[in-house]
Coordinates of C-alpha atoms and ligand atoms in Angstrom, one line a residue:
M66 CA -132.3 32.0 7.4
W67 CA -133.8 33.1 10.9
W68 CA -137.0 34.1 9.0
Q69 CA -137.6 31.4 6.8
D70 CA -140.4 29.6 9.0
A71 CA -140.9 32.5 11.5
V72 CA -143.7 33.8 13.1
V73 CA -143.8 37.6 13.4
Y74 CA -146.3 39.0 15.8
Q75 CA -147.5 42.6 14.3
V76 CA -147.8 45.2 17.2
Y77 CA -150.3 48.1 16.2
P78 CA -148.1 50.5 19.0
R79 CA -151.6 52.9 19.1
S80 CA -153.6 50.0 20.5
F81 CA -151.0 47.3 22.1
Q82 CA -150.4 48.8 25.5
D83 CA -150.3 52.4 27.0
S84 CA -147.9 52.8 29.8
D85 CA -148.4 56.6 30.8
G86 CA -152.4 56.6 31.1
D87 CA -152.5 58.8 28.1
G88 CA -155.0 56.1 26.5
I89 CA -152.6 55.7 23.4
G90 CA -150.0 52.9 23.4
D91 CA -146.5 53.5 23.8
L92 CA -142.9 51.6 23.6
R93 CA -142.6 51.3 27.1
G94 CA -146.1 49.7 27.3
I95 CA -144.7 47.4 24.5
E96 CA -141.7 46.6 26.5
Q97 CA -144.2 45.5 29.7
R98 CA -145.6 43.2 27.4
L99 CA -142.6 41.3 25.6
D100 CA -143.0 38.5 28.1
H101 CA -146.6 37.5 26.3
L102 CA -144.9 37.3 22.9
A103 CA -142.0 35.0 24.6
W104 CA -144.7 33.0 26.6
L105 CA -146.4 32.6 23.3
G106 CA -143.4 31.5 21.3
V107 CA -143.1 34.0 18.2
D108 CA -140.1 34.8 16.8
A109 CA -140.2 38.2 16.2
L110 CA -142.5 41.2 16.4
W111 CA -143.1 44.1 13.8
L112 CA -143.8 47.6 15.1
S113 CA -146.1 49.3 12.6
P114 CA -144.8 52.9 11.9
I115 CA -143.8 55.0 15.5
Y116 CA -141.9 57.5 13.5
P117 CA -143.0 61.5 14.4
S118 CA -146.0 61.8 12.6
P119 CA -149.1 64.2 12.2
M120 CA -150.9 60.9 12.0
H121 CA -153.4 61.5 9.2
D122 CA -152.8 57.9 8.5
F123 CA -151.4 56.7 11.8
G124 CA -148.0 56.8 11.1
Y125 CA -147.7 55.7 7.6
D126 CA -147.6 59.3 6.9
V127 CA -144.0 59.9 8.3
A128 CA -142.2 63.4 9.1
D129 CA -138.7 61.9 10.5
Y130 CA -137.7 58.8 9.5
K131 CA -134.9 58.8 12.0
G132 CA -136.8 59.5 15.0
V133 CA -139.8 58.1 17.5
D134 CA -143.2 60.3 17.9
P135 CA -143.3 61.5 21.4
V136 CA -146.7 60.0 21.9
F137 CA -144.8 56.6 21.5
G138 CA -141.7 57.4 23.8
S139 CA -138.2 58.1 23.0
L140 CA -135.5 56.6 20.7
D141 CA -134.1 55.5 24.3
D142 CA -137.5 53.4 24.6
F143 CA -137.2 51.9 21.6
D144 CA -133.5 50.8 22.1
R145 CA -134.9 49.3 25.5
V146 CA -137.7 47.4 23.3
V147 CA -134.8 46.2 21.0
D148 CA -132.5 45.1 24.2
A149 CA -135.6 43.6 26.0
A150 CA -136.6 41.4 23.0
R151 CA -133.1 40.1 22.5
E152 CA -132.9 39.1 26.1
R153 CA -136.2 37.0 25.5
G154 CA -135.0 35.5 21.7
L155 CA -137.1 38.1 19.8
R156 CA -136.2 40.1 16.7
V157 CA -137.8 43.6 16.1
L158 CA -138.9 44.6 12.8
M159 CA -139.9 47.9 11.4
D160 CA -142.0 49.1 9.2
V161 CA -140.5 51.7 6.5
V162 CA -142.8 53.9 4.2
P163 CA -140.7 54.5 1.6
C164 CA -143.5 55.6 -1.5
H165 CA -144.6 58.9 0.6
T166 CA -143.9 61.1 3.1
S167 CA -146.1 63.2 5.5
I168 CA -147.2 66.5 3.6
E169 CA -145.4 67.9 7.1
H170 CA -142.1 66.2 6.7
P171 CA -139.6 69.1 6.2
W172 CA -138.5 67.4 2.9
F173 CA -141.9 68.3 1.2
R174 CA -140.9 72.1 1.9
E175 CA -137.1 71.9 1.3
H176 CA -136.7 69.7 -1.5
P177 CA -140.1 70.0 -3.6
D178 CA -138.2 68.4 -6.8
W179 CA -137.9 64.9 -4.4
Y180 CA -141.8 64.7 -4.9
I181 CA -143.8 64.5 -8.2
W182 CA -145.4 67.2 -9.5
R183 CA -147.5 68.0 -12.7
D184 CA -149.3 71.0 -14.1
E185 CA -152.4 69.2 -14.7
P186 CA -153.3 66.3 -13.1
N187 CA -153.7 62.6 -15.0
N188 CA -156.4 59.9 -14.3
W189 CA -154.7 58.3 -11.5
L190 CA -156.4 57.5 -8.7
S191 CA -156.1 57.2 -4.7
A192 CA -156.3 54.4 -3.1
F193 CA -158.4 55.7 -0.7
G194 CA -160.7 57.2 -3.3
G195 CA -160.6 60.4 -5.7
P196 CA -158.1 61.7 -7.8
A197 CA -154.6 60.6 -6.9
W198 CA -153.5 64.3 -7.5
S199 CA -153.8 67.7 -5.2
S200 CA -153.1 71.2 -6.3
L201 CA -150.4 73.3 -4.2
N202 CA -149.5 76.7 -5.4
G203 CA -150.5 76.3 -9.0
R204 CA -149.1 72.8 -9.5
W205 CA -150.1 69.1 -8.7
Y206 CA -148.8 66.6 -6.7
L207 CA -148.9 63.3 -6.4
H208 CA -150.3 61.3 -3.6
S209 CA -150.9 57.6 -3.9
F210 CA -152.8 57.6 -0.9
Y211 CA -153.9 60.3 1.3
P212 CA -153.2 64.1 0.3
E213 CA -151.5 64.4 3.2
Q214 CA -149.1 61.6 1.9
P215 CA -147.2 62.9 -1.3
D216 CA -145.3 60.6 -3.2
L217 CA -141.6 60.6 -3.5
D218 CA -139.7 60.5 -6.5
W219 CA -137.4 57.1 -6.3
R220 CA -135.9 58.3 -9.5
N221 CA -134.3 61.6 -7.9
P222 CA -130.9 60.0 -6.2
E223 CA -131.1 62.5 -3.5
V224 CA -134.3 60.7 -2.5
V225 CA -132.5 57.5 -2.5
D226 CA -129.6 58.5 -0.7
A227 CA -132.0 59.9 2.1
M228 CA -134.0 56.9 2.2
Q229 CA -130.9 54.8 2.3
D230 CA -129.5 56.2 5.3
A231 CA -132.9 56.0 7.2
L232 CA -132.8 52.5 6.4
R233 CA -129.5 51.9 7.6
F234 CA -130.4 54.0 10.7
W235 CA -132.2 51.5 12.2
I236 CA -130.4 48.2 11.2
E237 CA -127.7 49.9 13.2
R238 CA -129.7 50.2 16.2
G239 CA -130.1 46.4 15.9
I240 CA -133.7 45.7 14.2
A241 CA -133.7 42.4 12.0
G242 CA -135.5 44.2 9.2
Y243 CA -138.1 45.7 7.6
R244 CA -141.8 45.5 6.4
V245 CA -141.8 47.5 3.6
D246 CA -145.1 49.8 2.9
A247 CA -146.8 50.2 -0.4
I248 CA -143.8 49.0 -2.3
D249 CA -145.7 48.1 -5.6
R250 CA -146.1 52.1 -5.8
L251 CA -142.1 52.9 -5.3
L252 CA -142.0 53.8 -8.9
K253 CA -144.4 54.8 -11.6
D254 CA -144.6 55.4 -15.6
P255 CA -141.3 58.4 -15.5
E256 CA -144.0 60.2 -18.2
L257 CA -146.9 60.4 -16.1
R258 CA -149.3 58.9 -18.6
D259 CA -152.9 58.0 -18.1
D260 CA -153.7 54.6 -16.7
P261 CA -155.1 52.8 -19.8
P262 CA -159.0 51.4 -19.5
A263 CA -159.0 47.8 -17.8
S264 CA -159.0 44.7 -20.2
D265 CA -157.9 42.3 -17.5
P266 CA -159.1 42.0 -14.1
Y267 CA -156.4 43.4 -11.6
G268 CA -156.2 40.1 -9.7
L269 CA -157.0 41.4 -6.4
P270 CA -159.8 43.6 -5.1
V271 CA -159.6 47.2 -6.2
S272 CA -162.4 50.1 -5.8
D273 CA -164.9 50.2 -8.5
D274 CA -163.3 53.2 -10.2
E275 CA -159.9 51.7 -10.1
A276 CA -161.3 48.1 -11.6
K277 CA -162.1 50.6 -14.8
L278 CA -158.5 51.2 -15.2
A279 CA -155.3 49.1 -16.2
L280 CA -153.6 50.7 -13.4
T281 CA -150.3 49.7 -15.3
N282 CA -148.9 53.6 -14.9
S283 CA -149.7 54.7 -11.8
R284 CA -147.9 52.0 -10.3
N285 CA -145.2 48.6 -10.9
A286 CA -143.0 50.6 -13.3
P287 CA -140.8 48.1 -15.3
D288 CA -137.6 49.6 -13.4
T289 CA -139.1 49.4 -9.8
G290 CA -136.3 46.9 -9.2
S291 CA -133.4 49.4 -9.4
A292 CA -135.1 51.1 -6.7
L293 CA -135.4 47.7 -4.7
A294 CA -131.8 47.4 -5.1
K295 CA -131.0 50.3 -3.4
M296 CA -133.1 49.5 -0.7
R297 CA -131.2 45.9 -0.5
E298 CA -128.1 47.8 -0.8
A299 CA -128.9 49.5 2.6
V300 CA -130.1 46.7 4.5
G301 CA -127.7 43.7 3.5
D302 CA -129.1 40.5 4.3
H303 CA -131.7 42.1 6.9
L304 CA -135.3 41.0 6.3
L305 CA -137.3 42.6 3.4
V306 CA -141.0 41.9 3.5
G307 CA -143.1 43.8 0.8
E308 CA -146.3 44.7 1.0
V309 CA -146.6 44.2 -2.9
Y310 CA -150.7 44.8 -3.6
L311 CA -150.4 42.6 -6.6
P312 CA -151.2 39.1 -7.6
S313 CA -148.4 36.9 -6.9
A314 CA -148.1 36.1 -10.7
K315 CA -146.4 39.5 -10.6
W316 CA -144.2 39.2 -8.0
Q317 CA -140.8 38.0 -9.5
P318 CA -139.2 41.6 -10.0
Y319 CA -140.1 41.8 -6.3
L320 CA -138.6 39.1 -4.9
E321 CA -135.2 39.4 -6.7
H322 CA -134.7 42.3 -4.1
L323 CA -137.1 41.5 -1.2
D324 CA -136.8 38.2 0.7
V325 CA -140.6 38.0 0.7
A326 CA -143.9 39.4 -0.1
F327 CA -147.5 39.3 1.7
A328 CA -149.9 36.6 -0.1
F329 CA -152.6 38.7 -0.3
E330 CA -154.4 36.5 -2.5
L331 CA -154.7 34.2 0.5
L332 CA -155.4 37.1 2.7
L333 CA -158.2 38.4 0.7
A334 CA -159.7 35.0 -0.5
D335 CA -163.1 34.0 0.8
W336 CA -163.5 31.3 3.7
D337 CA -163.9 28.6 1.0
A338 CA -161.7 25.6 0.3
A339 CA -161.7 26.0 -3.3
V340 CA -160.7 29.4 -3.5
M341 CA -158.3 29.5 -0.7
R342 CA -156.6 26.3 -2.5
R343 CA -156.4 28.2 -5.7
A344 CA -154.8 31.2 -3.4
I345 CA -152.2 29.0 -2.1
E346 CA -151.6 27.3 -5.2
G347 CA -150.7 30.7 -6.8
S348 CA -148.5 32.0 -4.2
T349 CA -146.4 28.7 -3.8
R350 CA -145.7 28.6 -7.4
R351 CA -142.3 30.4 -6.2
P352 CA -140.9 30.6 -3.1
G353 CA -141.2 34.1 -1.6
A354 CA -144.8 33.8 0.0
A355 CA -145.6 35.5 3.6
W356 CA -148.8 34.8 5.0
V357 CA -150.8 37.1 6.6
L358 CA -154.9 36.5 7.4
S359 CA -155.5 39.8 9.0
N360 CA -154.1 43.4 9.9
H361 CA -154.8 47.0 10.6
D362 CA -156.2 47.3 7.3
F363 CA -158.3 44.2 6.4
G364 CA -159.7 43.4 10.0
R365 CA -159.5 40.0 12.0
L366 CA -159.8 36.6 11.6
G367 CA -162.5 36.1 14.1
T368 CA -164.5 38.6 12.0
R369 CA -163.9 38.6 8.5
F370 CA -164.2 34.6 8.8
G371 CA -166.6 34.5 11.6
H372 CA -166.4 33.6 14.9
A373 CA -166.9 29.7 14.6
N374 CA -163.9 29.7 11.6
A375 CA -161.5 31.8 13.9
R376 CA -159.4 28.8 14.8
A377 CA -159.3 27.1 11.8
A378 CA -157.9 30.1 10.0
A379 CA -155.5 30.3 12.7
L380 CA -154.5 26.7 12.1
M381 CA -154.1 27.3 8.3
L382 CA -152.3 30.3 8.8
L383 CA -149.5 28.8 11.1
T384 CA -149.1 25.8 8.8
L385 CA -148.4 27.0 5.7
P386 CA -144.7 26.8 4.5
G387 CA -142.7 30.0 5.4
P388 CA -142.8 33.0 7.7
A389 CA -146.5 33.8 8.9
F390 CA -147.6 37.1 10.2
L391 CA -150.0 37.1 13.1
Y392 CA -152.0 40.5 14.3
Q393 CA -151.9 41.6 18.0
G394 CA -155.4 40.1 19.3
D395 CA -155.9 37.5 16.6
E396 CA -154.4 34.6 19.2
I397 CA -157.3 35.2 21.4
G398 CA -160.0 35.6 18.9
Q399 CA -160.7 39.3 19.4
A400 CA -163.0 40.7 16.9
D401 CA -163.3 44.1 15.2
G402 CA -165.1 46.6 16.8
P403 CA -167.5 49.4 15.8
G404 CA -164.8 52.2 16.3
G405 CA -165.1 55.0 18.3
E406 CA -167.5 58.0 18.9
R407 CA -165.0 60.0 17.0
A408 CA -163.9 58.7 13.4
Y409 CA -160.3 58.9 12.9
D410 CA -159.3 57.2 9.9
R411 CA -161.4 58.3 6.7
A412 CA -161.0 55.0 4.9
G413 CA -162.9 53.3 8.1
R414 CA -160.2 51.1 9.2
D415 CA -160.6 52.1 13.3
R416 CA -162.9 48.8 13.6
F417 CA -159.5 46.9 13.0
R418 CA -157.8 49.0 15.5
H419 CA -159.4 48.4 18.9
P420 CA -157.0 48.1 21.7
M421 CA -155.6 45.0 22.9
Q422 CA -157.8 43.0 25.6
W423 CA -155.3 41.7 28.1
D424 CA -158.1 41.3 31.3
P425 CA -161.5 41.7 31.9
S426 CA -161.2 45.1 33.3
S427 CA -163.5 48.0 31.0
T428 CA -160.2 49.1 29.3
G429 CA -158.9 45.0 29.0
G430 CA -156.0 46.8 30.7
F431 CA -154.8 48.3 28.0
T432 CA -154.7 51.7 29.8
S433 CA -155.1 53.4 33.2
G434 CA -156.7 56.4 31.3
E435 CA -159.3 57.0 28.5
P436 CA -158.8 54.6 25.5
W437 CA -158.3 56.5 22.3
L438 CA -160.7 53.6 21.0
P439 CA -162.8 51.8 23.5
A440 CA -162.2 48.2 24.1
V441 CA -164.6 45.8 22.2
D442 CA -165.7 43.1 24.6
P443 CA -162.8 42.3 27.4
E444 CA -165.1 41.0 29.5
R445 CA -165.6 38.0 27.2
T446 CA -162.4 38.0 25.3
N447 CA -159.1 38.4 26.8
V448 CA -155.7 37.5 27.6
E449 CA -155.8 36.6 31.4
A450 CA -159.1 34.3 31.2
Q451 CA -157.5 32.3 28.2
H452 CA -153.7 32.0 29.4
D453 CA -154.3 28.8 31.4
D454 CA -157.2 27.2 29.7
P455 CA -156.4 24.7 27.3
R456 CA -159.3 24.8 25.3
S457 CA -158.9 28.6 24.5
M458 CA -157.5 29.9 21.3
L459 CA -155.0 31.4 22.9
S460 CA -153.7 27.7 23.9
L461 CA -154.2 26.6 20.5
V462 CA -152.2 29.4 19.0
R463 CA -149.4 28.6 21.0
D464 CA -149.9 24.9 20.4
L465 CA -149.5 25.4 16.8
L466 CA -146.7 27.4 17.3
T467 CA -144.8 24.5 18.7
Q468 CA -146.2 22.3 16.4
R469 CA -145.4 24.1 13.2
R470 CA -141.7 23.5 14.2
L471 CA -142.4 19.7 13.8
L472 CA -143.9 19.8 10.4
G473 CA -141.8 18.6 7.3
G474 CA -140.8 21.4 4.7
G475 CA -142.7 21.6 1.4
L476 CA -146.2 21.7 0.8
E477 CA -148.4 19.5 -1.3
L478 CA -152.1 20.4 -1.5
L479 CA -154.3 17.0 -1.2
D480 CA -157.4 15.9 -2.8
A481 CA -160.4 16.1 -0.5
A482 CA -164.1 16.3 -0.2
P483 CA -165.7 19.7 -1.3
G484 CA -165.8 22.1 1.1
V485 CA -162.2 20.8 2.8
L486 CA -159.0 22.3 2.0
A487 CA -156.4 19.5 2.8
Y488 CA -152.4 19.7 2.3
A489 CA -149.6 17.8 3.2
R490 CA -146.6 19.3 4.7
G491 CA -143.9 15.9 4.9
D492 CA -145.4 13.2 7.1
H493 CA -148.2 15.7 8.7
A494 CA -151.2 16.5 6.7
I495 CA -153.4 19.4 7.7
A496 CA -157.1 19.4 6.9
I497 CA -159.6 22.1 7.3
N498 CA -163.2 22.3 7.1
T499 CA -164.4 25.5 5.6
T500 CA -168.4 24.4 5.6
G501 CA -170.6 24.6 8.4
E502 CA -171.5 20.9 8.0
E503 CA -169.6 17.4 8.8
R504 CA -167.4 16.9 5.7
P505 CA -165.2 13.3 5.2
A506 CA -161.8 14.0 6.3
P507 CA -158.8 12.7 4.1
A508 CA -157.4 9.5 5.2
S509 CA -154.9 10.1 7.9
G510 CA -153.0 8.8 10.7
D511 CA -153.6 10.1 14.3
V512 CA -154.2 13.7 15.2
V513 CA -151.4 15.6 16.8
L514 CA -153.6 19.1 16.9
E515 CA -157.3 19.9 16.8
T516 CA -159.2 22.9 16.7
G517 CA -161.2 21.8 19.5
P518 CA -162.7 18.3 21.0
G519 CA -164.4 16.1 18.4
A520 CA -162.5 18.0 15.2
L521 CA -162.0 14.7 13.8
R522 CA -164.0 11.7 14.6
K523 CA -164.5 8.2 12.5
G524 CA -163.3 9.8 9.4
T525 CA -165.7 12.8 9.7
L526 CA -164.6 16.5 10.3
A527 CA -166.8 18.7 12.5
P528 CA -168.3 21.9 11.0
H529 CA -165.9 24.5 11.0
A530 CA -162.9 22.2 11.9
G531 CA -159.1 21.8 11.4
V532 CA -156.9 18.8 12.5
I533 CA -153.1 18.3 12.0
S534 CA -152.5 14.4 11.9
M535 CA -149.7 12.1 11.3
G536 CA -149.2 9.6 8.2
L537 CA -150.7 9.9 4.2
P538 CA -152.1 7.2 2.2
G539 CA -149.9 7.8 -1.2
S540 CA -153.5 7.7 -3.3
Q541 CA -154.8 10.9 -1.5
K542 CA -151.9 13.3 -2.8
G543 CA -153.2 15.4 -5.6
Ligands
NOJ195 C1 -150.7 50.0 4.0 C2 -150.8 50.4 5.1 O1 -150.8 49.3 5.9 C3 -152.1 51.3 5.4 O2 -152.4 51.3 6.8 C4 -151.7 52.7 5.0 O3 -152.4 53.3 5.0 C5 -150.9 52.5 3.4 N1 -149.7 51.6 3.0 C6 -150.4 54.0 2.9 O4 -149.2 53.8 3.6

């Protein structure tokens, strides 16, 4: 399967490249920048939503599953992106948002019975805080996210038909598959019973209010698989990547129908060798992990793990077995920003969505107009400056993309000094020093790739360093 070890580049369309000077990225802009992705060596790009939307959640509130929002361009522009990508050997993934629509989707008016209603709210909580219910005309509708995102009722066969139709639409236009949004929220308790009080931790970070509840009725219903099977039926053997916000121990019913699920345990792990080792161990107990360390919801490698660790984080992301997802800008170590003068996202995620920095100009080459969010530091961090510098983060990421094709299959976690994460991929060993001090490296052969000069010297890993080397002494395997 093409995606088995693929690297998928996440494009956040609003912030990638503006082609018409309105300060918002668009499909023509993406087309213009495809050479960057081909040069980098990724296999595919995933487009965060481009559907018509009132943009209360920047496209994750879909008002028409079979169109393109005019701010991003047209269906023709979309077809051009798919064709231009294909010419460069790149596949395109779309983002499908099956759990909820926009409150402005005509379905909400025309088919209220496609949504989930109650006479009184229960105790379910919205992911963004507060109750998951809002009132309308004397009744309450469910919204697992913002009130502008009413939840669809996947137990209604008409909803299933409509969504299958939407899924087929883009497959027929030549996409390679979907990233499936918030899929653990697809089916809930059919009787809409309260979430009971929590008896165990959820297993992934949740809000303080959510942590008090077991969250067993508001999501992840036992019959979720039946809905996923319908999605699978619509897309055939095209790729389905699940955004399943559950610990990996609960992935099984999802992986019966989806191909892979994002490994949130690693995404949300502290930069600590022991914690990351546990997360990798858990997520690789069965096949199906898709690796991701940053995206438009959680922030960037360089900021979350610290600037000093960004290179080692990229090395880890791109040497684990299975598909890896790289967020735009991480290849140059772009940092999160402060957001803009105006706050757009009520959940505070603007800071992860600043425009891509292509060159040192004030807008980073993103737009000829006024960018919707300002560039963060294009004079310091940009594609152009790093392009031909063999020591740049961009060159490291490009080299990693080449090197990952040479790694052996499987994964074996290795014993290592405290603070060092080490694993074998066939006859290659990977070692990452997660600390700010020198650490003994696991014994190994010649270095084939390092995060910087002197990463490994005389058996010692430099602070924050990562290396790929050849050869493994048998006694090291743990
Ligand atoms: C996950 C998406 O990544 C996020 O941006 C969005 O707010 C929620 N799902 C709701 O669709």
